[in-house]
PDB file of C-alpha atoms and ligand atoms in Angstrom:
ATOM      1  CA  UNK I   1     175.198-166.877 115.430  1.00 95.00           C
ATOM      2  CA  UNK I   2     171.702-166.995 114.220  1.00 98.00           C
ATOM      3  CA  UNK I   3     168.960-165.191 116.221  1.00 98.00           C
ATOM      4  CA  UNK I   4     165.278-166.249 115.502  1.00 98.00           C
ATOM      5  CA  UNK I   5     163.287-163.033 116.434  1.00 98.00           C
ATOM      6  CA  UNK I   6     159.334-162.637 116.551  1.00 98.00           C
ATOM      7  CA  UNK I   7     158.665-159.961 114.377  1.00 98.00           C
ATOM      8  CA  UNK I   8     155.131-159.359 116.349  1.00 98.00           C
ATOM      9  CA  UNK I   9     151.909-159.483 114.580  1.00 98.00           C
ATOM     10  CA  UNK I  10     152.395-156.527 112.082  1.00 98.00           C
ATOM     11  CA  UNK I  11     152.708-153.201 113.289  1.00 98.00           C
ATOM     12  CA  UNK I  12     156.488-152.357 113.086  1.00 98.00           C
ATOM     13  CA  UNK I  13     156.695-151.119 116.791  1.00 98.00           C
ATOM     14  CA  UNK I  14     155.492-154.188 117.988  1.00 98.00           C
ATOM     15  CA  UNK I  15     158.602-156.139 117.703  1.00 98.00           C
ATOM     16  CA  UNK I  16     160.416-156.439 121.225  1.00 98.00           C
ATOM     17  CA  UNK I  17     163.401-154.116 121.877  1.00 98.00           C
ATOM     18  CA  UNK I  18     165.691-156.889 121.739  1.00 98.00           C
ATOM     19  CA  UNK I  19     164.645-158.017 118.430  1.00 98.00           C
ATOM     20  CA  UNK I  20     164.725-154.481 117.297  1.00 98.00           C
ATOM     21  CA  UNK I  21     168.159-154.169 118.312  1.00 98.00           C
ATOM     22  CA  UNK I  22     169.281-157.458 116.425  1.00 98.00           C
ATOM     23  CA  UNK I  23     167.602-156.347 113.296  1.00 98.00           C
ATOM     24  CA  UNK I  24     169.885-153.081 113.386  1.00 98.00           C
ATOM     25  CA  UNK I  25     172.607-155.192 113.870  1.00 98.00           C
ATOM     26  CA  UNK I  26     172.368-158.017 111.388  1.00 98.00           C
ATOM     27  CA  UNK I  27     174.599-158.753 108.558  1.00 98.00           C
ATOM     28  CA  UNK I  28     172.000-160.951 106.874  1.00 98.00           C
ATOM     29  CA  UNK I  29     168.082-160.940 107.673  1.00 98.00           C
ATOM     30  CA  UNK I  30     165.825-163.723 106.370  1.00 98.00           C
ATOM     31  CA  UNK I  31     162.163-162.683 107.087  1.00 98.00           C
ATOM     32  CA  UNK I  32     159.022-164.350 106.462  1.00 96.00           C
ATOM     33  CA  UNK I  33     157.957-162.206 103.613  1.00 94.00           C
ATOM     34  CA  UNK I  34     154.431-163.736 103.664  1.00 93.00           C
ATOM     35  CA  UNK I  35     153.332-162.301 106.702  1.00 95.00           C
ATOM     36  CA  UNK I  36     156.217-159.912 108.224  1.00 97.00           C
ATOM     37  CA  UNK I  37     155.483-156.406 107.837  1.00 97.00           C
ATOM     38  CA  UNK I  38     158.366-155.229 105.417  1.00 97.00           C
ATOM     39  CA  UNK I  39     158.595-152.043 107.171  1.00 98.00           C
ATOM     40  CA  UNK I  40     160.730-153.937 109.784  1.00 98.00           C
ATOM     41  CA  UNK I  41     163.331-153.898 107.259  1.00 98.00           C
ATOM     42  CA  UNK I  42     164.252-150.557 107.577  1.00 97.00           C
ATOM     43  CA  UNK I  43     166.049-151.278 110.616  1.00 97.00           C
ATOM     44  CA  UNK I  44     168.391-152.734 108.870  1.00 97.00           C
ATOM     45  CA  UNK I  45     171.838-151.343 108.319  1.00 96.00           C
ATOM     46  CA  UNK I  46     173.494-150.400 105.340  1.00 95.00           C
ATOM     47  CA  UNK I  47     175.030-153.446 103.498  1.00 96.00           C
ATOM     48  CA  UNK I  48     172.680-155.816 105.324  1.00 98.00           C
ATOM     49  CA  UNK I  49     171.667-159.175 102.791  1.00 98.00           C
ATOM     50  CA  UNK I  50     167.954-159.471 103.125  1.00 98.00           C
ATOM     51  CA  UNK I  51     166.202-162.607 101.793  1.00 98.00           C
ATOM     52  CA  UNK I  52     162.676-163.365 101.788  1.00 98.00           C
ATOM     53  CA  UNK I  53     161.714-166.888 102.722  1.00 97.00           C
ATOM     54  CA  UNK I  54     158.612-166.974 100.816  1.00 96.00           C
ATOM     55  CA  UNK I  55     160.362-167.848  97.990  1.00 97.00           C
ATOM     56  CA  UNK I  56     162.870-170.014  99.321  1.00 97.00           C
ATOM     57  CA  UNK I  57     163.045-173.902 100.305  1.00 97.00           C
ATOM     58  CA  UNK I  58     164.288-175.118 103.830  1.00 97.00           C
ATOM     59  CA  UNK I  59     167.705-176.111 102.172  1.00 97.00           C
ATOM     60  CA  UNK I  60     167.993-172.660 100.559  1.00 98.00           C
ATOM     61  CA  UNK I  61     167.370-170.899 103.875  1.00 98.00           C
ATOM     62  CA  UNK I  62     169.949-173.376 105.438  1.00 98.00           C
ATOM     63  CA  UNK I  63     172.463-172.609 102.794  1.00 98.00           C
ATOM     64  CA  UNK I  64     172.455-169.003 103.331  1.00 98.00           C
ATOM     65  CA  UNK I  65     172.686-169.534 107.316  1.00 98.00           C
ATOM     66  CA  UNK I  66     175.435-171.598 107.145  1.00 98.00           C
ATOM     67  CA  UNK I  67     177.326-169.447 104.327  1.00 98.00           C
ATOM     68  CA  UNK I  68     176.613-166.538 106.711  1.00 98.00           C
ATOM     69  CA  UNK I  69     178.091-168.646 109.738  1.00 97.00           C
ATOM     70  CA  UNK I  70     181.357-169.233 107.478  1.00 97.00           C
ATOM     71  CA  UNK I  71     181.741-165.732 106.855  1.00 97.00           C
ATOM     72  CA  UNK I  72     181.239-164.843 110.719  1.00 97.00           C
ATOM     73  CA  UNK I  73     178.458-162.908 109.902  1.00 98.00           C
ATOM     74  CA  UNK I  74     175.382-162.511 112.187  1.00 98.00           C
ATOM     75  CA  UNK I  75     171.991-163.513 110.849  1.00 98.00           C
ATOM     76  CA  UNK I  76     168.363-162.475 111.889  1.00 98.00           C
ATOM     77  CA  UNK I  77     165.595-165.141 111.331  1.00 98.00           C
ATOM     78  CA  UNK I  78     162.571-162.995 111.428  1.00 98.00           C
ATOM     79  CA  UNK I  79     159.445-164.868 112.039  1.00 98.00           C
ATOM     80  CA  UNK I  80     156.166-163.521 112.219  1.00 98.00           C
ATOM     81  CA  UNK I  81     153.998-163.234 115.529  1.00 98.00           C
ATOM     82  CA  UNK I  82     156.113-165.363 118.082  1.00 98.00           C
ATOM     83  CA  UNK I  83     158.143-167.977 116.233  1.00 98.00           C
ATOM     84  CA  UNK I  84     156.978-170.849 118.402  1.00 98.00           C
ATOM     85  CA  UNK I  85     153.265-170.640 117.126  1.00 98.00           C
ATOM     86  CA  UNK I  86     153.309-172.472 113.537  1.00 97.00           C
ATOM     87  CA  UNK I  87     156.818-170.878 112.853  1.00 96.00           C
ATOM     88  CA  UNK I  88     158.434-174.132 111.404  1.00 96.00           C
ATOM     89  CA  UNK I  89     161.364-173.026 113.564  1.00 98.00           C
ATOM     90  CA  UNK I  90     162.162-177.038 115.288  1.00 98.00           C
ATOM     91  CA  UNK I  91     163.085-178.016 111.617  1.00 97.00           C
ATOM     92  CA  UNK I  92     165.879-175.189 111.133  1.00 98.00           C
ATOM     93  CA  UNK I  93     167.065-175.393 114.675  1.00 98.00           C
ATOM     94  CA  UNK I  94     167.496-179.299 114.326  1.00 98.00           C
ATOM     95  CA  UNK I  95     169.412-178.521 111.200  1.00 98.00           C
ATOM     96  CA  UNK I  96     171.403-176.158 112.970  1.00 98.00           C
ATOM     97  CA  UNK I  97     172.370-178.446 115.614  1.00 98.00           C
ATOM     98  CA  UNK I  98     173.725-180.998 113.422  1.00 97.00           C
ATOM     99  CA  UNK I  99     175.899-178.322 111.893  1.00 97.00           C
ATOM    100  CA  UNK I 100     177.108-177.146 115.713  1.00 97.00           C
ATOM    101  CA  UNK I 101     175.818-173.381 114.564  1.00 98.00           C
ATOM    102  CA  UNK I 102     174.830-171.601 117.598  1.00 98.00           C
ATOM    103  CA  UNK I 103     171.405-170.016 117.825  1.00 98.00           C
ATOM    104  CA  UNK I 104     169.091-168.215 120.141  1.00 98.00           C
ATOM    105  CA  UNK I 105     165.512-167.177 120.215  1.00 98.00           C
ATOM    106  CA  UNK I 106     163.888-163.524 121.047  1.00 98.00           C
ATOM    107  CA  UNK I 107     159.967-164.143 121.273  1.00 98.00           C
ATOM    108  CA  UNK I 108     157.700-161.754 119.667  1.00 98.00           C
ATOM    109  CA  UNK I 109     153.794-160.736 120.175  1.00 98.00           C
ATOM    110  CA  UNK I 110     151.606-163.222 118.805  1.00 98.00           C
ATOM    111  CA  UNK I 111     148.889-162.480 116.400  1.00 98.00           C
ATOM    112  CA  UNK I 112     146.273-164.183 118.897  1.00 98.00           C
ATOM    113  CA  UNK I 113     147.618-161.167 121.144  1.00 98.00           C
ATOM    114  CA  UNK I 114     146.991-158.543 118.912  1.00 98.00           C
ATOM    115  CA  UNK I 115     143.351-160.047 118.120  1.00 98.00           C
ATOM    116  CA  UNK I 116     142.479-159.704 121.913  1.00 98.00           C
ATOM    117  CA  UNK I 117     143.891-155.876 121.782  1.00 97.00           C
ATOM    118  CA  UNK I 118     141.872-155.407 118.388  1.00 96.00           C
ATOM    119  CA  UNK I 119     138.577-156.647 120.089  1.00 96.00           C
ATOM    120  CA  UNK I 120     139.207-155.214 123.696  1.00 95.00           C
ATOM    121  CA  UNK I 121     138.620-158.880 125.106  1.00 95.00           C
ATOM    122  CA  UNK I 122     140.131-161.043 127.512  1.00 96.00           C
ATOM    123  CA  UNK I 123     140.284-164.587 126.692  1.00 98.00           C
ATOM    124  CA  UNK I 124     140.434-165.708 130.135  1.00 97.00           C
ATOM    125  CA  UNK I 125     137.402-164.312 132.194  1.00 96.00           C
ATOM    126  CA  UNK I 126     136.596-165.551 135.380  1.00 94.00           C
ATOM    127  CA  UNK I 127     133.239-167.766 135.060  1.00 94.00           C
ATOM    128  CA  UNK I 128     133.281-167.920 131.632  1.00 96.00           C
ATOM    129  CA  UNK I 129     136.476-169.392 130.634  1.00 97.00           C
ATOM    130  CA  UNK I 130     140.093-170.044 132.100  1.00 97.00           C
ATOM    131  CA  UNK I 131     141.620-171.635 129.023  1.00 98.00           C
ATOM    132  CA  UNK I 132     142.721-170.943 125.523  1.00 98.00           C
ATOM    133  CA  UNK I 133     142.813-173.257 123.069  1.00 98.00           C
ATOM    134  CA  UNK I 134     145.210-172.443 120.197  1.00 98.00           C
ATOM    135  CA  UNK I 135     144.517-174.568 117.006  1.00 98.00           C
ATOM    136  CA  UNK I 136     143.902-174.887 113.475  1.00 98.00           C
ATOM    137  CA  UNK I 137     141.612-176.533 110.898  1.00 97.00           C
ATOM    138  CA  UNK I 138     143.722-179.493 109.209  1.00 96.00           C
ATOM    139  CA  UNK I 139     145.272-178.349 105.731  1.00 93.00           C
ATOM    140  CA  UNK I 140     148.405-179.816 103.965  1.00 92.00           C
ATOM    141  CA  UNK I 141     149.840-180.217 107.424  1.00 94.00           C
ATOM    142  CA  UNK I 142     147.822-182.794 109.266  1.00 96.00           C
ATOM    143  CA  UNK I 143     146.502-182.298 112.554  1.00 96.00           C
ATOM    144  CA  UNK I 144     146.587-185.338 114.810  1.00 96.00           C
ATOM    145  CA  UNK I 145     143.092-187.067 115.096  1.00 95.00           C
ATOM    146  CA  UNK I 146     142.592-186.747 118.931  1.00 97.00           C
ATOM    147  CA  UNK I 147     143.083-182.891 118.199  1.00 97.00           C
ATOM    148  CA  UNK I 148     139.792-182.385 116.361  1.00 97.00           C
ATOM    149  CA  UNK I 149     137.987-179.219 116.480  1.00 98.00           C
ATOM    150  CA  UNK I 150     134.958-181.254 117.800  1.00 97.00           C
ATOM    151  CA  UNK I 151     136.881-182.755 120.658  1.00 97.00           C
ATOM    152  CA  UNK I 152     138.070-179.332 121.827  1.00 98.00           C
ATOM    153  CA  UNK I 153     134.492-177.685 120.965  1.00 97.00           C
ATOM    154  CA  UNK I 154     133.419-179.961 123.878  1.00 97.00           C
ATOM    155  CA  UNK I 155     135.006-177.860 126.284  1.00 97.00           C
ATOM    156  CA  UNK I 156     133.504-174.710 125.230  1.00 96.00           C
ATOM    157  CA  UNK I 157     136.922-172.918 126.259  1.00 97.00           C
ATOM    158  CA  UNK I 158     137.854-169.673 124.524  1.00 98.00           C
ATOM    159  CA  UNK I 159     139.299-170.780 121.094  1.00 98.00           C
ATOM    160  CA  UNK I 160     141.647-169.022 118.554  1.00 98.00           C
ATOM    161  CA  UNK I 161     141.823-170.448 115.253  1.00 98.00           C
ATOM    162  CA  UNK I 162     144.826-169.911 113.165  1.00 98.00           C
ATOM    163  CA  UNK I 163     145.198-170.848 109.497  1.00 98.00           C
ATOM    164  CA  UNK I 164     141.434-171.575 108.872  1.00 97.00           C
ATOM    165  CA  UNK I 165     139.971-168.735 107.540  1.00 96.00           C
ATOM    166  CA  UNK I 166     139.675-170.011 103.931  1.00 96.00           C
ATOM    167  CA  UNK I 167     137.701-172.981 105.456  1.00 97.00           C
ATOM    168  CA  UNK I 168     135.528-171.143 107.695  1.00 98.00           C
ATOM    169  CA  UNK I 169     132.349-172.863 106.909  1.00 97.00           C
ATOM    170  CA  UNK I 170     133.365-176.133 107.722  1.00 98.00           C
ATOM    171  CA  UNK I 171     134.994-175.202 110.783  1.00 98.00           C
ATOM    172  CA  UNK I 172     131.591-173.503 111.790  1.00 98.00           C
ATOM    173  CA  UNK I 173     130.020-177.116 111.389  1.00 98.00           C
ATOM    174  CA  UNK I 174     132.622-178.779 113.303  1.00 98.00           C
ATOM    175  CA  UNK I 175     132.269-176.295 116.308  1.00 98.00           C
ATOM    176  CA  UNK I 176     128.435-176.927 116.658  1.00 98.00           C
ATOM    177  CA  UNK I 177     128.842-180.793 116.043  1.00 98.00           C
ATOM    178  CA  UNK I 178     131.613-180.700 118.950  1.00 97.00           C
ATOM    179  CA  UNK I 179     129.388-178.698 121.569  1.00 95.00           C
ATOM    180  CA  UNK I 180     129.152-175.073 121.160  1.00 96.00           C
ATOM    181  CA  UNK I 181     125.727-173.695 120.432  1.00 97.00           C
ATOM    182  CA  UNK I 182     125.153-172.202 117.210  1.00 97.00           C
ATOM    183  CA  UNK I 183     124.405-168.749 118.588  1.00 97.00           C
ATOM    184  CA  UNK I 184     127.840-168.880 120.798  1.00 97.00           C
ATOM    185  CA  UNK I 185     129.753-165.473 120.318  1.00 96.00           C
ATOM    186  CA  UNK I 186     132.369-165.559 117.565  1.00 97.00           C
ATOM    187  CA  UNK I 187     134.874-162.846 116.161  1.00 97.00           C
ATOM    188  CA  UNK I 188     136.961-162.541 112.860  1.00 97.00           C
ATOM    189  CA  UNK I 189     140.160-160.376 112.864  1.00 97.00           C
ATOM    190  CA  UNK I 190     141.896-159.668 109.933  1.00 98.00           C
ATOM    191  CA  UNK I 191     145.298-158.293 109.833  1.00 98.00           C
ATOM    192  CA  UNK I 192     145.454-157.526 113.549  1.00 98.00           C
ATOM    193  CA  UNK I 193     147.579-154.437 114.537  1.00 98.00           C
ATOM    194  CA  UNK I 194     148.335-153.581 110.719  1.00 98.00           C
ATOM    195  CA  UNK I 195     146.696-150.516 109.202  1.00 97.00           C
ATOM    196  CA  UNK I 196     143.853-152.325 107.594  1.00 96.00           C
ATOM    197  CA  UNK I 197     142.944-154.387 110.854  1.00 97.00           C
ATOM    198  CA  UNK I 198     139.497-155.270 110.560  1.00 96.00           C
ATOM    199  CA  UNK I 199     137.504-157.047 113.321  1.00 96.00           C
ATOM    200  CA  UNK I 200     133.991-158.386 113.041  1.00 96.00           C
ATOM    201  CA  UNK I 201     131.663-159.891 115.910  1.00 96.00           C
ATOM    202  CA  UNK I 202     129.112-162.298 114.951  1.00 96.00           C
ATOM    203  CA  UNK I 203     128.085-165.806 116.162  1.00 97.00           C
ATOM    204  CA  UNK I 204     129.224-169.232 115.163  1.00 97.00           C
ATOM    205  CA  UNK I 205     126.292-169.576 112.589  1.00 97.00           C
ATOM    206  CA  UNK I 206     127.176-166.247 110.948  1.00 97.00           C
ATOM    207  CA  UNK I 207     130.877-166.896 110.670  1.00 97.00           C
ATOM    208  CA  UNK I 208     130.771-167.871 106.904  1.00 97.00           C
ATOM    209  CA  UNK I 209     128.696-165.397 105.916  1.00 97.00           C
ATOM    210  CA  UNK I 210     130.929-162.633 108.031  1.00 97.00           C
ATOM    211  CA  UNK I 211     133.682-163.778 106.335  1.00 97.00           C
ATOM    212  CA  UNK I 212     132.253-164.007 102.903  1.00 97.00           C
ATOM    213  CA  UNK I 213     130.299-160.386 102.904  1.00 97.00           C
ATOM    214  CA  UNK I 214     133.804-158.674 103.979  1.00 96.00           C
ATOM    215  CA  UNK I 215     136.096-160.846 101.562  1.00 96.00           C
ATOM    216  CA  UNK I 216     138.018-162.316 104.263  1.00 96.00           C
ATOM    217  CA  UNK I 217     139.755-165.693 102.973  1.00 94.00           C
ATOM    218  CA  UNK I 218     143.128-165.236 104.896  1.00 95.00           C
ATOM    219  CA  UNK I 219     145.689-163.471 107.359  1.00 97.00           C
ATOM    220  CA  UNK I 220     142.880-163.790 109.989  1.00 98.00           C
ATOM    221  CA  UNK I 221     142.183-165.168 113.205  1.00 98.00           C
ATOM    222  CA  UNK I 222     138.644-166.593 114.307  1.00 98.00           C
ATOM    223  CA  UNK I 223     137.930-166.501 118.030  1.00 98.00           C
ATOM    224  CA  UNK I 224     135.154-168.413 119.542  1.00 98.00           C
ATOM    225  CA  UNK I 225     133.391-168.946 122.799  1.00 97.00           C
ATOM    226  CA  UNK I 226     131.404-166.992 125.705  1.00 96.00           C
ATOM    227  CA  UNK I 227     133.973-164.650 126.552  1.00 96.00           C
ATOM    228  CA  UNK I 228     133.737-162.752 123.000  1.00 96.00           C
ATOM    229  CA  UNK I 229     130.742-161.716 124.235  1.00 94.00           C
ATOM    230  CA  UNK I 230     132.399-159.281 126.539  1.00 94.00           C
ATOM    231  CA  UNK I 231     134.151-157.031 124.036  1.00 91.00           C
ATOM    232  CA  UNK I 232     135.080-153.498 123.686  1.00 90.00           C
ATOM    233  CA  UNK I 233     133.985-153.306 120.018  1.00 74.00           C
ATOM    234  CA  UNK I 234     131.839-150.296 119.252  1.00 60.00           C
ATOM    235  CA  UNK I 235     128.084-151.128 119.230  1.00 59.00           C
ATOM    236  CA  UNK I 236     126.359-150.856 116.026  1.00 54.00           C
ATOM    237  CA  UNK I 237     122.892-150.188 114.707  1.00 51.00           C
ATOM    238  CA  UNK I 238     122.186-153.852 114.132  1.00 48.00           C
ATOM    239  CA  UNK I 239     124.141-155.284 117.459  1.00 49.00           C
ATOM    240  CA  UNK I 240     122.680-152.746 119.773  1.00 50.00           C
ATOM    241  CA  UNK I 241     124.929-152.530 122.973  1.00 52.00           C
ATOM    242  CA  UNK I 242     124.739-156.352 122.989  1.00 49.00           C
ATOM    243  CA  UNK I 243     125.583-156.169 126.726  1.00 52.00           C
ATOM    244  CA  UNK I 244     122.830-156.661 128.828  1.00 48.00           C
ATOM    245  CA  UNK I 245     123.203-156.037 132.636  1.00 46.00           C
ATOM    246  CA  UNK I 246     123.437-159.679 133.360  1.00 48.00           C
ATOM    247  CA  UNK I 247     126.212-160.110 130.946  1.00 56.00           C
ATOM    248  CA  UNK I 248     128.813-157.834 132.664  1.00 67.00           C
ATOM    249  CA  UNK I 249     131.627-159.725 133.761  1.00 75.00           C
ATOM    250  CA  UNK I 250     132.359-161.285 136.837  1.00 76.00           C
ATOM    251  CA  UNK I 251     135.194-159.822 139.092  1.00 79.00           C
ATOM    252  CA  UNK I 252     138.359-161.245 139.418  1.00 80.00           C
ATOM    253  CA  UNK I 253     139.168-162.500 142.950  1.00 80.00           C
ATOM    254  CA  UNK I 254     142.747-160.938 142.642  1.00 81.00           C
ATOM    255  CA  UNK I 255     141.513-157.334 142.935  1.00 83.00           C
ATOM    256  CA  UNK I 256     138.779-157.816 144.996  1.00 83.00           C
ATOM    257  CA  UNK I 257     138.885-155.966 148.388  1.00 83.00           C
ATOM    258  CA  UNK I 258     138.441-158.901 150.491  1.00 84.00           C
ATOM    259  CA  UNK I 259     141.093-161.233 148.792  1.00 84.00           C
ATOM    260  CA  UNK I 260     144.471-161.236 150.103  1.00 84.00           C
ATOM    261  CA  UNK I 261     147.497-161.400 148.370  1.00 83.00           C
ATOM    262  CA  UNK I 262     151.405-161.351 149.213  1.00 87.00           C
ATOM    263  CA  UNK I 263     151.118-157.704 148.297  1.00 87.00           C
ATOM    264  CA  UNK I 264     147.847-156.623 149.957  1.00 86.00           C
ATOM    265  CA  UNK I 265     145.833-157.779 153.045  1.00 86.00           C
ATOM    266  CA  UNK I 266     142.227-158.070 152.853  1.00 83.00           C
ATOM    267  CA  UNK I 267     140.399-154.500 153.184  1.00 80.00           C
ATOM    268  CA  UNK I 268     138.019-155.815 155.673  1.00 71.00           C
ATOM    269  CA  UNK I 269     140.574-156.820 157.920  1.00 64.00           C
ATOM    270  CA  UNK I 270     142.461-153.847 157.989  1.00 60.00           C
TER     271      UNK I 270
HETATM  272  N1  LIG O   1     153.496-167.270 114.455  1.00 76.21           N
HETATM  273  C1  LIG O   1     152.620-166.547 114.171  1.00 76.21           C
HETATM  274  C2  LIG O   1     151.296-167.630 113.526  1.00 76.21           C
HETATM  275  C3  LIG O   1     151.943-168.016 112.057  1.00 76.21           C
HETATM  276  S1  LIG O   1     150.785-169.102 111.469  1.00 76.21           S
HETATM  277  C4  LIG O   1     152.055-165.667 115.490  1.00 76.21           C
HETATM  278  O1  LIG O   1     152.671-166.073 116.601  1.00 76.21           O
HETATM  279  O2  LIG O   1     150.928-164.887 115.018  1.00 76.21           O
HETATM  280  C5  LIG O   1     149.866-168.041 110.028  1.00 76.21           C
HETATM  281  C6  LIG O   1     148.377-167.644 110.612  1.00 76.21           C
HETATM  282  O3  LIG O   1     148.476-166.799 111.891  1.00 76.21           O
HETATM  283  C7  LIG O   1     147.826-166.929 109.732  1.00 76.21           C
HETATM  284  O4  LIG O   1     147.144-167.690 108.608  1.00 76.21           O
HETATM  285  C8  LIG O   1     146.572-166.173 110.720  1.00 76.21           C
HETATM  286  O5  LIG O   1     145.607-167.079 110.890  1.00 76.21           O
HETATM  287  C9  LIG O   1     147.328-165.936 111.824  1.00 76.21           C
HETATM  288  N2  LIG O   1     147.980-164.327 111.500  1.00 76.21           N
HETATM  289  C10 LIG O   1     149.298-163.983 111.557  1.00 76.21           C
HETATM  290  N3  LIG O   1     149.169-162.806 111.697  1.00 76.21           N
HETATM  291  C11 LIG O   1     148.012-162.292 111.977  1.00 76.21           C
HETATM  292  C12 LIG O   1     147.671-161.223 112.118  1.00 76.21           C
HETATM  293  N4  LIG O   1     147.965-159.975 112.287  1.00 76.21           N
HETATM  294  N5  LIG O   1     146.072-160.823 112.177  1.00 76.21           N
HETATM  295  C13 LIG O   1     145.189-162.087 112.071  1.00 76.21           C
HETATM  296  N6  LIG O   1     145.653-163.162 111.782  1.00 76.21           N
HETATM  297  C14 LIG O   1     147.030-163.369 111.703  1.00 76.21           C
END
């Protein structure tokens, strides 16, 4: 049996209870060494064979899985964040299906959730944005043309960009070309939930400078959209409070005293 497990965004105690148990019981662990926190491997039992997939090809990973299966061993394939997001998991699953090797998937906390936590923000604010676009700049992996940054920018929804911090100047240009105002609030979160986590609030037109000034070109997420304005980051001397009385959030219907739900009748009716 192969268990695909989401390792979470970095902090070792952000793996799920189920994921942790699979790690403890594994005979073989193949972990994505470029981003998975190696501290998680301390959960492995004595004699567990550990492989770092950063040094392996897909075929090499599959060979380890196949051999492990032949010996009747249990394998954990440990992916960063949640395996479903840029995890290159489907190609592994397909090969396992061909070989009749059973697998299951344990979700993880994606880094985009870790980034919201670092910023003290809510991506889906009433009256601001009710959608989150998770996307990336094109790199060696092509992005379908119909999913261009410009086309998504036209919605001015909350957008979270993975795998794009080395192309941040070009990204900012595309965001503005697509429809966001250059002054739209933006944030860069580096290594969310790791001890070295850093979060910066800026605007689209200062994204490139903010990244350059702070030496950030990898392991970061870029978040853009009006929702970023409502963050819990400590105000700095330069930014001031940044939150005028008009920029307090609109409250949700869900907890409004006059709103009825299956759990609660409207207070005014009582
Ligand atoms: N499956 C992962 C994403 C893998 S793609 C997830 O769910 O989070 C790798 C990209 O994710 C990195 O280039 C970076 O953009 C982002 N990333 C992963 N971990 C991160 C972290 N702790 N902080 C900020 N960005 C992170």
